[in-house]
Amino acid sequence: MLGLMIKKGLPGGLLGTLNIVRGCFLAAGVLTASACQSESKMLATSVTGYNHTSAAINRFSVNGAGGPNLGPHQGGGKQSCCGVVPRHWVPGLRAIVEWEKDPDPRGYIKRDQYGQFDNEDYERHAANYSRHKMIVEIPRYTVAGTLKVHFLPCDQVRVSADNIKPGDSRYPYNYPMEMEEPEICQG
């Protein structure tokens, strides 16, 4: 009789009881796991650049994340991975931009019989490269996006981290790709 009561009182007898217990543990695990997941504070994002000058940007980085090299008056076509930005903009948000500039990107460099740069002539050319570092403010954004670095005349830089493309009226830095370079930069 007791066996009948167990079978009638619990679905599936002892196996049914184990299935109910397993189901409870599974539900508790799912609820616990979903409660532990919270929105991350930082996001990984790609890095791209826009060179508004007649020099070449041989290399650059934003907060240590490298960006693609940029020819004169070029940009936006290549991205590198990965920079990091806060999911939500915070007042005083800044970026450290470091870059190397070639003022004569079309300058002649001798080549050897295999088409490789002549080492001595390359060193002569590379002696004119300049290295720069600047800390710049990142303007307010509502949706975090690609780190976009703009290289401007007189070794000025601007950085945005929004999800808006250059050319859009809401984008903060819609500079022409070929900007006038002054004879003397004010410092």
Coordinates of N, CA and C in Angstrom, one line a residue:
M1 N 0.8 -1.2 0.0 CA 0.0 0.0 0.0 C 0.9 1.2 0.0
L2 N 1.9 1.2 0.8 CA 2.8 2.3 0.9 C 3.4 2.6 -0.5
G3 N 3.8 1.5 -1.2 CA 4.3 1.6 -2.6 C 3.3 2.3 -3.5
L4 N 2.0 2.0 -3.4 CA 1.0 2.7 -4.2 C 0.9 4.1 -3.9
M5 N 1.0 4.5 -2.6 CA 0.9 5.9 -2.2 C 2.1 6.7 -2.7
I6 N 3.3 6.1 -2.7 CA 4.4 6.8 -3.3 C 4.2 7.0 -4.8
K7 N 3.8 5.9 -5.4 CA 3.6 6.1 -6.9 C 2.5 7.1 -7.2
K8 N 1.5 7.1 -6.5 CA 0.4 8.0 -6.7 C 0.7 9.4 -6.2
G9 N 1.4 9.6 -5.1 CA 1.7 10.9 -4.5 C 2.7 11.7 -5.3
L10 N 3.7 11.0 -5.8 CA 4.8 11.6 -6.5 C 4.9 11.2 -8.0
P11 N 5.0 12.1 -8.9 CA 5.0 11.7 -10.3 C 6.2 10.8 -10.6
G12 N 6.0 9.6 -11.1 CA 7.1 8.8 -11.5 C 7.8 8.1 -10.3
G13 N 7.3 8.1 -9.2 CA 8.0 7.4 -8.0 C 9.3 8.0 -7.7
L14 N 10.3 7.2 -7.3 CA 11.6 7.7 -6.9 C 12.3 8.5 -8.1
L15 N 12.2 8.0 -9.3 CA 12.8 8.6 -10.4 C 12.2 10.0 -10.7
G16 N 10.9 10.1 -10.5 CA 10.2 11.4 -10.6 C 10.7 12.4 -9.6
T17 N 10.9 11.9 -8.4 CA 11.4 12.7 -7.3 C 12.8 13.3 -7.7
L18 N 13.7 12.4 -8.2 CA 15.0 12.8 -8.6 C 14.9 13.8 -9.7
N19 N 14.0 13.7 -10.6 CA 13.9 14.6 -11.7 C 13.4 16.0 -11.2
I20 N 12.5 16.0 -10.3 CA 12.1 17.2 -9.7 C 13.2 17.9 -9.0
V21 N 14.0 17.2 -8.2 CA 15.2 17.8 -7.5 C 16.2 18.3 -8.5
R22 N 16.4 17.5 -9.6 CA 17.4 18.0 -10.6 C 16.8 19.3 -11.3
G23 N 15.5 19.3 -11.5 CA 14.9 20.5 -12.1 C 15.1 21.7 -11.2
C24 N 14.9 21.5 -9.9 CA 15.0 22.6 -9.0 C 16.4 23.2 -9.0
F25 N 17.4 22.2 -9.0 CA 18.8 22.7 -9.0 C 19.2 23.4 -10.3
L26 N 18.7 22.9 -11.4 CA 18.9 23.5 -12.7 C 18.3 24.9 -12.7
A27 N 17.1 25.1 -12.2 CA 16.4 26.4 -12.2 C 17.2 27.3 -11.3
A28 N 17.6 26.8 -10.1 CA 18.4 27.7 -9.2 C 19.7 28.1 -9.9
G29 N 20.4 27.2 -10.6 CA 21.6 27.5 -11.2 C 21.5 28.6 -12.3
V30 N 20.4 28.4 -13.1 CA 20.2 29.4 -14.2 C 19.9 30.8 -13.6
L31 N 19.1 30.8 -12.5 CA 18.8 32.1 -11.9 C 20.0 32.7 -11.3
T32 N 20.8 31.9 -10.6 CA 22.1 32.4 -10.0 C 23.0 33.0 -11.1
A33 N 23.2 32.2 -12.2 CA 24.1 32.7 -13.3 C 23.6 33.9 -13.9
S34 N 22.3 34.1 -14.1 CA 21.8 35.3 -14.8 C 21.9 36.5 -13.8
A35 N 21.8 36.2 -12.5 CA 21.9 37.3 -11.6 C 23.3 37.8 -11.4
C36 N 24.3 36.9 -11.7 CA 25.7 37.3 -11.6 C 26.2 38.1 -12.8
Q37 N 25.5 38.0 -13.9 CA 25.9 38.7 -15.1 C 25.5 40.2 -15.0
S38 N 26.4 41.1 -15.0 CA 26.1 42.5 -15.0 C 26.8 43.1 -16.3
E39 N 26.3 44.3 -16.6 CA 26.8 45.0 -17.7 C 28.3 45.4 -17.5
S40 N 29.2 45.1 -18.4 CA 30.6 45.4 -18.3 C 30.8 46.9 -18.3
K41 N 31.8 47.4 -17.6 CA 32.0 48.9 -17.5 C 32.9 49.3 -18.7
M42 N 33.7 48.4 -19.3 CA 34.6 48.7 -20.4 C 34.2 47.9 -21.6
L43 N 34.5 48.4 -22.8 CA 34.2 47.7 -24.0 C 35.5 47.7 -24.9
A44 N 35.8 46.6 -25.5 CA 36.8 46.5 -26.5 C 36.3 47.1 -27.8
T45 N 37.1 47.9 -28.5 CA 36.7 48.5 -29.7 C 37.8 48.6 -30.7
S46 N 37.5 48.7 -31.9 CA 38.6 48.9 -32.9 C 39.1 50.3 -32.9
V47 N 40.3 50.5 -33.5 CA 41.0 51.8 -33.6 C 41.2 52.1 -35.1
T48 N 40.8 53.3 -35.5 CA 41.1 53.8 -36.9 C 41.6 55.2 -36.8
G49 N 42.1 55.6 -37.9 CA 42.7 57.0 -38.0 C 42.3 57.7 -39.2
Y50 N 42.5 59.0 -39.2 CA 42.2 59.9 -40.3 C 43.4 60.9 -40.3
N51 N 44.1 60.9 -41.4 CA 45.3 61.8 -41.5 C 44.9 63.0 -42.4
H52 N 44.8 64.2 -41.8 CA 44.4 65.4 -42.6 C 45.6 66.2 -43.0
T53 N 46.8 65.6 -43.0 CA 48.0 66.3 -43.3 C 48.7 65.7 -44.5
S54 N 49.8 66.4 -45.0 CA 50.5 65.9 -46.1 C 51.7 65.0 -45.7
A55 N 51.9 64.8 -44.4 CA 52.9 63.9 -43.9 C 52.2 62.5 -43.8
A56 N 53.1 61.5 -43.6 CA 52.6 60.1 -43.3 C 52.6 59.8 -41.8
I57 N 51.6 59.1 -41.4 CA 51.7 58.7 -40.0 C 52.1 57.2 -40.0
N58 N 53.4 57.0 -39.7 CA 53.9 55.6 -39.8 C 53.3 54.6 -38.8
R59 N 53.0 55.1 -37.6 CA 52.4 54.3 -36.6 C 51.8 55.2 -35.6
F60 N 50.8 54.7 -34.9 CA 50.2 55.5 -33.8 C 49.5 54.5 -32.8
S61 N 49.3 55.0 -31.6 CA 48.6 54.2 -30.6 C 47.7 55.2 -29.8
V62 N 46.6 54.6 -29.3 CA 45.7 55.3 -28.4 C 45.7 54.5 -27.1
N63 N 46.1 55.1 -26.0 CA 46.2 54.4 -24.7 C 46.9 53.0 -24.9
G64 N 47.9 53.0 -25.7 CA 48.6 51.8 -25.9 C 48.1 50.8 -27.0
A65 N 46.9 51.1 -27.5 CA 46.3 50.2 -28.6 C 46.8 50.8 -29.9
G66 N 47.4 50.0 -30.7 CA 48.0 50.4 -32.0 C 46.9 50.6 -33.1
G67 N 47.2 51.6 -33.9 CA 46.3 51.9 -35.0 C 47.0 51.6 -36.3
P68 N 46.4 51.7 -37.5 CA 47.0 51.4 -38.8 C 47.9 52.6 -39.2
N69 N 48.8 52.3 -40.1 CA 49.6 53.4 -40.7 C 48.7 54.2 -41.6
L70 N 49.0 55.5 -41.8 CA 48.1 56.3 -42.6 C 49.0 57.2 -43.6
G71 N 48.7 57.1 -44.9 CA 49.3 57.9 -45.9 C 48.8 59.3 -45.8
P72 N 49.4 60.3 -46.5 CA 48.9 61.6 -46.5 C 47.5 61.7 -47.0
H73 N 46.7 62.5 -46.2 CA 45.3 62.8 -46.6 C 44.5 61.5 -46.7
Q74 N 44.8 60.5 -45.9 CA 44.0 59.2 -46.0 C 43.5 58.8 -44.6
G75 N 42.6 57.9 -44.6 CA 42.1 57.3 -43.4 C 40.7 56.7 -43.5
G76 N 40.4 56.1 -42.4 CA 39.1 55.5 -42.2 C 38.9 54.1 -42.9
G77 N 39.9 53.7 -43.7 CA 39.7 52.5 -44.5 C 40.2 51.2 -43.7
K78 N 41.0 51.4 -42.7 CA 41.6 50.3 -42.0 C 41.3 50.5 -40.5
Q79 N 41.2 49.3 -39.8 CA 41.0 49.3 -38.4 C 41.9 48.3 -37.8
S80 N 42.3 48.6 -36.6 CA 43.2 47.7 -35.8 C 42.4 47.3 -34.5
C81 N 42.7 46.2 -34.0 CA 42.1 45.7 -32.8 C 43.1 45.8 -31.6
C82 N 42.9 46.1 -30.5 CA 41.6 46.6 -30.0 C 42.0 47.7 -28.9
G83 N 41.2 48.7 -28.9 CA 41.3 49.7 -27.8 C 40.2 49.4 -26.8
V84 N 40.2 50.1 -25.8 CA 39.2 49.9 -24.7 C 38.6 51.3 -24.4
V85 N 37.3 51.4 -24.3 CA 36.6 52.6 -23.9 C 35.6 52.3 -22.8
P86 N 35.2 53.2 -22.0 CA 34.1 53.0 -21.0 C 32.8 52.8 -21.8
R87 N 32.0 51.9 -21.3 CA 30.7 51.7 -21.9 C 29.9 53.0 -21.9
H88 N 30.0 53.8 -20.8 CA 29.3 55.0 -20.6 C 30.3 56.1 -20.5
W89 N 30.2 57.2 -21.2 CA 31.1 58.3 -21.1 C 31.2 58.9 -19.7
V90 N 32.3 59.3 -19.3 CA 32.5 59.9 -18.0 C 33.2 61.3 -18.2
P91 N 32.9 62.3 -17.4 CA 33.5 63.6 -17.5 C 35.0 63.4 -17.3
G92 N 35.8 64.2 -18.0 CA 37.2 64.2 -17.9 C 37.9 63.0 -18.7
L93 N 37.1 62.3 -19.5 CA 37.7 61.1 -20.2 C 38.7 61.6 -21.2
R94 N 39.9 61.0 -21.2 CA 41.0 61.4 -22.0 C 41.7 60.3 -22.7
A95 N 42.4 60.6 -23.7 CA 43.2 59.5 -24.4 C 44.6 60.0 -24.5
I96 N 45.6 59.1 -24.5 CA 47.0 59.4 -24.7 C 47.3 58.9 -26.1
V97 N 47.6 59.8 -27.0 CA 47.9 59.4 -28.4 C 49.4 59.6 -28.6
E98 N 50.1 58.6 -29.1 CA 51.5 58.6 -29.5 C 51.6 58.3 -31.0
W99 N 52.4 59.0 -31.7 CA 52.6 58.7 -33.1 C 53.9 59.1 -33.7
E100 N 54.3 58.5 -34.8 CA 55.5 58.8 -35.5 C 55.1 59.3 -36.9
K101 N 55.7 60.4 -37.3 CA 55.3 61.1 -38.5 C 56.5 61.2 -39.4
D102 N 56.3 60.9 -40.7 CA 57.3 61.1 -41.8 C 56.9 62.3 -42.6
P103 N 57.7 63.4 -42.5 CA 57.3 64.6 -43.1 C 57.5 64.6 -44.7
D104 N 58.2 63.6 -45.2 CA 58.5 63.4 -46.6 C 58.2 62.0 -47.1
P105 N 56.9 61.6 -47.0 CA 56.5 60.2 -47.3 C 56.8 59.8 -48.7
R106 N 57.0 60.8 -49.6 CA 57.3 60.4 -51.0 C 58.7 60.6 -51.4
G107 N 59.5 60.8 -50.3 CA 61.0 61.0 -50.6 C 61.6 59.8 -51.1
Y108 N 62.7 60.0 -52.0 CA 63.3 58.9 -52.6 C 64.3 58.2 -51.6
I109 N 64.2 56.9 -51.6 CA 65.1 56.0 -50.9 C 65.7 55.0 -51.8
K110 N 67.0 55.0 -51.9 CA 67.7 54.0 -52.8 C 67.3 52.6 -52.4
R111 N 67.3 51.7 -53.5 CA 67.0 50.3 -53.3 C 68.1 49.5 -53.8
D112 N 68.3 48.3 -53.2 CA 69.3 47.4 -53.7 C 68.8 46.6 -54.9
Q113 N 69.6 45.7 -55.4 CA 69.3 44.9 -56.6 C 68.1 44.0 -56.4
Y114 N 67.6 43.8 -55.2 CA 66.4 43.0 -54.9 C 65.2 43.8 -54.6
G115 N 65.3 45.1 -54.7 CA 64.2 46.0 -54.5 C 64.0 46.4 -53.0
Q116 N 64.9 46.0 -52.2 CA 64.8 46.3 -50.7 C 65.5 47.7 -50.5
F117 N 65.0 48.4 -49.5 CA 65.6 49.7 -49.2 C 67.1 49.5 -48.8
D118 N 67.9 50.4 -49.3 CA 69.3 50.5 -49.0 C 69.4 51.0 -47.5
N119 N 70.0 50.2 -46.6 CA 70.0 50.5 -45.2 C 70.5 51.9 -44.9
E120 N 71.6 52.4 -45.4 CA 72.1 53.7 -45.1 C 71.2 54.8 -45.6
D121 N 70.6 54.6 -46.8 CA 69.7 55.7 -47.3 C 68.4 55.7 -46.5
Y122 N 68.0 54.5 -46.1 CA 66.7 54.5 -45.3 C 67.0 55.2 -44.0
E123 N 68.1 54.9 -43.3 CA 68.5 55.6 -42.1 C 68.5 57.1 -42.2
R124 N 69.1 57.6 -43.4 CA 69.1 59.0 -43.7 C 67.7 59.6 -43.7
H125 N 66.8 58.9 -44.4 CA 65.4 59.3 -44.5 C 64.7 59.2 -43.2
A126 N 64.9 58.2 -42.5 CA 64.2 58.0 -41.2 C 64.7 59.0 -40.1
A127 N 65.8 59.5 -40.3 CA 66.3 60.5 -39.3 C 65.4 61.7 -39.3
N128 N 64.6 61.9 -40.3 CA 63.7 63.1 -40.3 C 62.3 62.8 -39.6
Y129 N 62.1 61.5 -39.3 CA 60.8 61.2 -38.6 C 60.8 61.9 -37.3
S130 N 59.6 62.3 -36.9 CA 59.4 62.9 -35.5 C 58.4 62.1 -34.8
R131 N 58.6 62.0 -33.5 CA 57.7 61.3 -32.6 C 57.0 62.3 -31.7
H132 N 55.7 62.0 -31.4 CA 54.8 62.9 -30.7 C 54.0 62.2 -29.7
K133 N 53.6 62.9 -28.7 CA 52.7 62.4 -27.6 C 51.8 63.5 -27.2
M134 N 50.5 63.2 -27.1 CA 49.5 64.2 -26.7 C 48.4 63.6 -25.9
I135 N 48.0 64.3 -24.9 CA 46.8 63.8 -24.1 C 45.6 64.7 -24.5
V136 N 44.5 64.1 -25.0 CA 43.4 64.9 -25.5 C 42.1 64.4 -24.8
E137 N 41.2 65.3 -24.7 CA 39.8 65.0 -24.2 C 39.0 64.2 -25.2
I138 N 38.2 63.3 -24.8 CA 37.3 62.6 -25.6 C 35.9 63.2 -25.4
P139 N 35.3 63.7 -26.4 CA 34.0 64.3 -26.2 C 32.9 63.3 -25.8
R140 N 31.8 63.8 -25.2 CA 30.7 63.0 -24.7 C 30.1 62.2 -25.9
Y141 N 29.8 60.9 -25.5 CA 29.1 60.0 -26.4 C 28.0 59.3 -25.7
T142 N 27.0 58.9 -26.4 CA 25.9 58.2 -25.8 C 26.0 56.7 -26.0
V143 N 26.6 56.3 -27.2 CA 26.8 54.9 -27.5 C 28.3 54.8 -27.8
A144 N 29.0 54.0 -27.1 CA 30.5 53.8 -27.4 C 30.7 53.1 -28.7
G145 N 31.7 53.5 -29.4 CA 32.0 52.9 -30.7 C 33.5 52.9 -31.0
T146 N 33.9 52.9 -32.2 CA 35.3 52.9 -32.6 C 36.1 54.1 -32.1
L147 N 37.3 53.8 -31.7 CA 38.2 54.9 -31.3 C 38.7 55.5 -32.7
K148 N 38.3 56.8 -32.9 CA 38.7 57.4 -34.2 C 39.7 58.6 -33.9
V149 N 40.9 58.5 -34.5 CA 41.9 59.5 -34.2 C 42.1 60.3 -35.4
H150 N 42.1 61.7 -35.3 CA 42.3 62.6 -36.4 C 43.6 63.3 -36.2
F151 N 44.5 63.2 -37.2 CA 45.8 63.9 -37.2 C 45.6 65.2 -38.0
L152 N 45.9 66.3 -37.3 CA 45.6 67.6 -37.9 C 47.0 68.3 -38.1
P153 N 47.0 69.4 -38.9 CA 48.2 70.2 -39.0 C 48.7 70.7 -37.7
C154 N 50.0 71.0 -37.6 CA 50.7 71.5 -36.4 C 50.7 70.5 -35.3
D155 N 50.7 69.2 -35.7 CA 50.8 68.1 -34.7 C 49.7 68.2 -33.7
Q156 N 48.5 68.5 -34.1 CA 47.3 68.4 -33.3 C 46.6 67.1 -33.5
V157 N 45.9 66.7 -32.5 CA 45.1 65.4 -32.6 C 43.8 65.6 -31.9
R158 N 42.8 64.9 -32.5 CA 41.5 64.8 -31.8 C 41.1 63.3 -31.8
V159 N 40.3 62.9 -30.8 CA 39.9 61.5 -30.6 C 38.4 61.5 -30.3
S160 N 37.7 60.6 -31.0 CA 36.3 60.4 -30.6 C 36.1 58.9 -30.3
A161 N 35.1 58.6 -29.5 CA 34.9 57.2 -29.2 C 33.4 56.9 -29.3
D162 N 32.7 57.6 -30.2 CA 31.3 57.4 -30.3 C 31.0 56.4 -31.4
N163 N 29.7 56.2 -31.7 CA 29.3 55.2 -32.7 C 28.7 56.0 -33.9
I164 N 29.3 57.2 -34.1 CA 28.8 58.0 -35.2 C 29.9 58.1 -36.3
K165 N 29.6 58.0 -37.5 CA 30.6 58.0 -38.6 C 31.0 59.5 -39.0
P166 N 32.3 59.7 -39.3 CA 32.6 61.0 -39.9 C 31.7 61.3 -41.1
G167 N 31.4 62.6 -41.2 CA 30.5 63.0 -42.3 C 29.0 63.2 -41.8
D168 N 28.7 62.5 -40.7 CA 27.4 62.7 -40.1 C 27.3 64.0 -39.4
S169 N 26.3 64.8 -39.5 CA 26.2 66.1 -38.9 C 26.4 66.1 -37.4
R170 N 26.2 64.9 -36.7 CA 26.4 64.8 -35.3 C 27.8 64.5 -34.9
Y171 N 28.6 64.2 -35.9 CA 30.0 63.8 -35.6 C 30.8 65.1 -35.2
P172 N 31.6 65.0 -34.1 CA 32.3 66.3 -33.6 C 33.4 66.8 -34.5
Y173 N 34.0 65.9 -35.3 CA 35.3 66.3 -36.0 C 35.1 66.1 -37.6
N174 N 34.3 66.9 -38.2 CA 34.1 66.8 -39.7 C 35.1 67.7 -40.4
Y175 N 36.4 67.4 -40.3 CA 37.4 68.2 -40.9 C 37.6 67.7 -42.4
P176 N 38.0 68.6 -43.3 CA 38.3 68.1 -44.7 C 39.6 67.2 -44.6
M177 N 39.7 66.3 -45.5 CA 40.8 65.4 -45.5 C 42.1 66.1 -45.9
E178 N 42.0 67.1 -46.7 CA 43.2 67.9 -47.1 C 43.1 69.3 -46.5
M179 N 43.6 69.4 -45.3 CA 43.6 70.7 -44.6 C 44.8 71.6 -44.9
E180 N 44.6 72.9 -44.9 CA 45.6 73.8 -45.1 C 46.6 73.7 -44.0
E181 N 47.9 73.7 -44.3 CA 48.9 73.6 -43.3 C 49.6 75.0 -43.2
P182 N 49.6 75.6 -42.1 CA 50.2 77.0 -42.0 C 51.7 76.9 -42.1
E183 N 52.2 78.1 -42.5 CA 53.7 78.2 -42.6 C 54.3 78.0 -41.2
I184 N 53.7 78.7 -40.2 CA 54.2 78.7 -38.8 C 53.0 78.2 -37.9
C185 N 53.3 77.2 -37.1 CA 52.3 76.7 -36.2 C 52.4 77.5 -34.9
Q186 N 51.2 77.8 -34.4 CA 51.2 78.5 -33.1 C 51.2 77.5 -32.0
G187 N 52.0 77.7 -31.0 CA 52.2 76.7 -30.0 C 51.8 77.0 -28.7

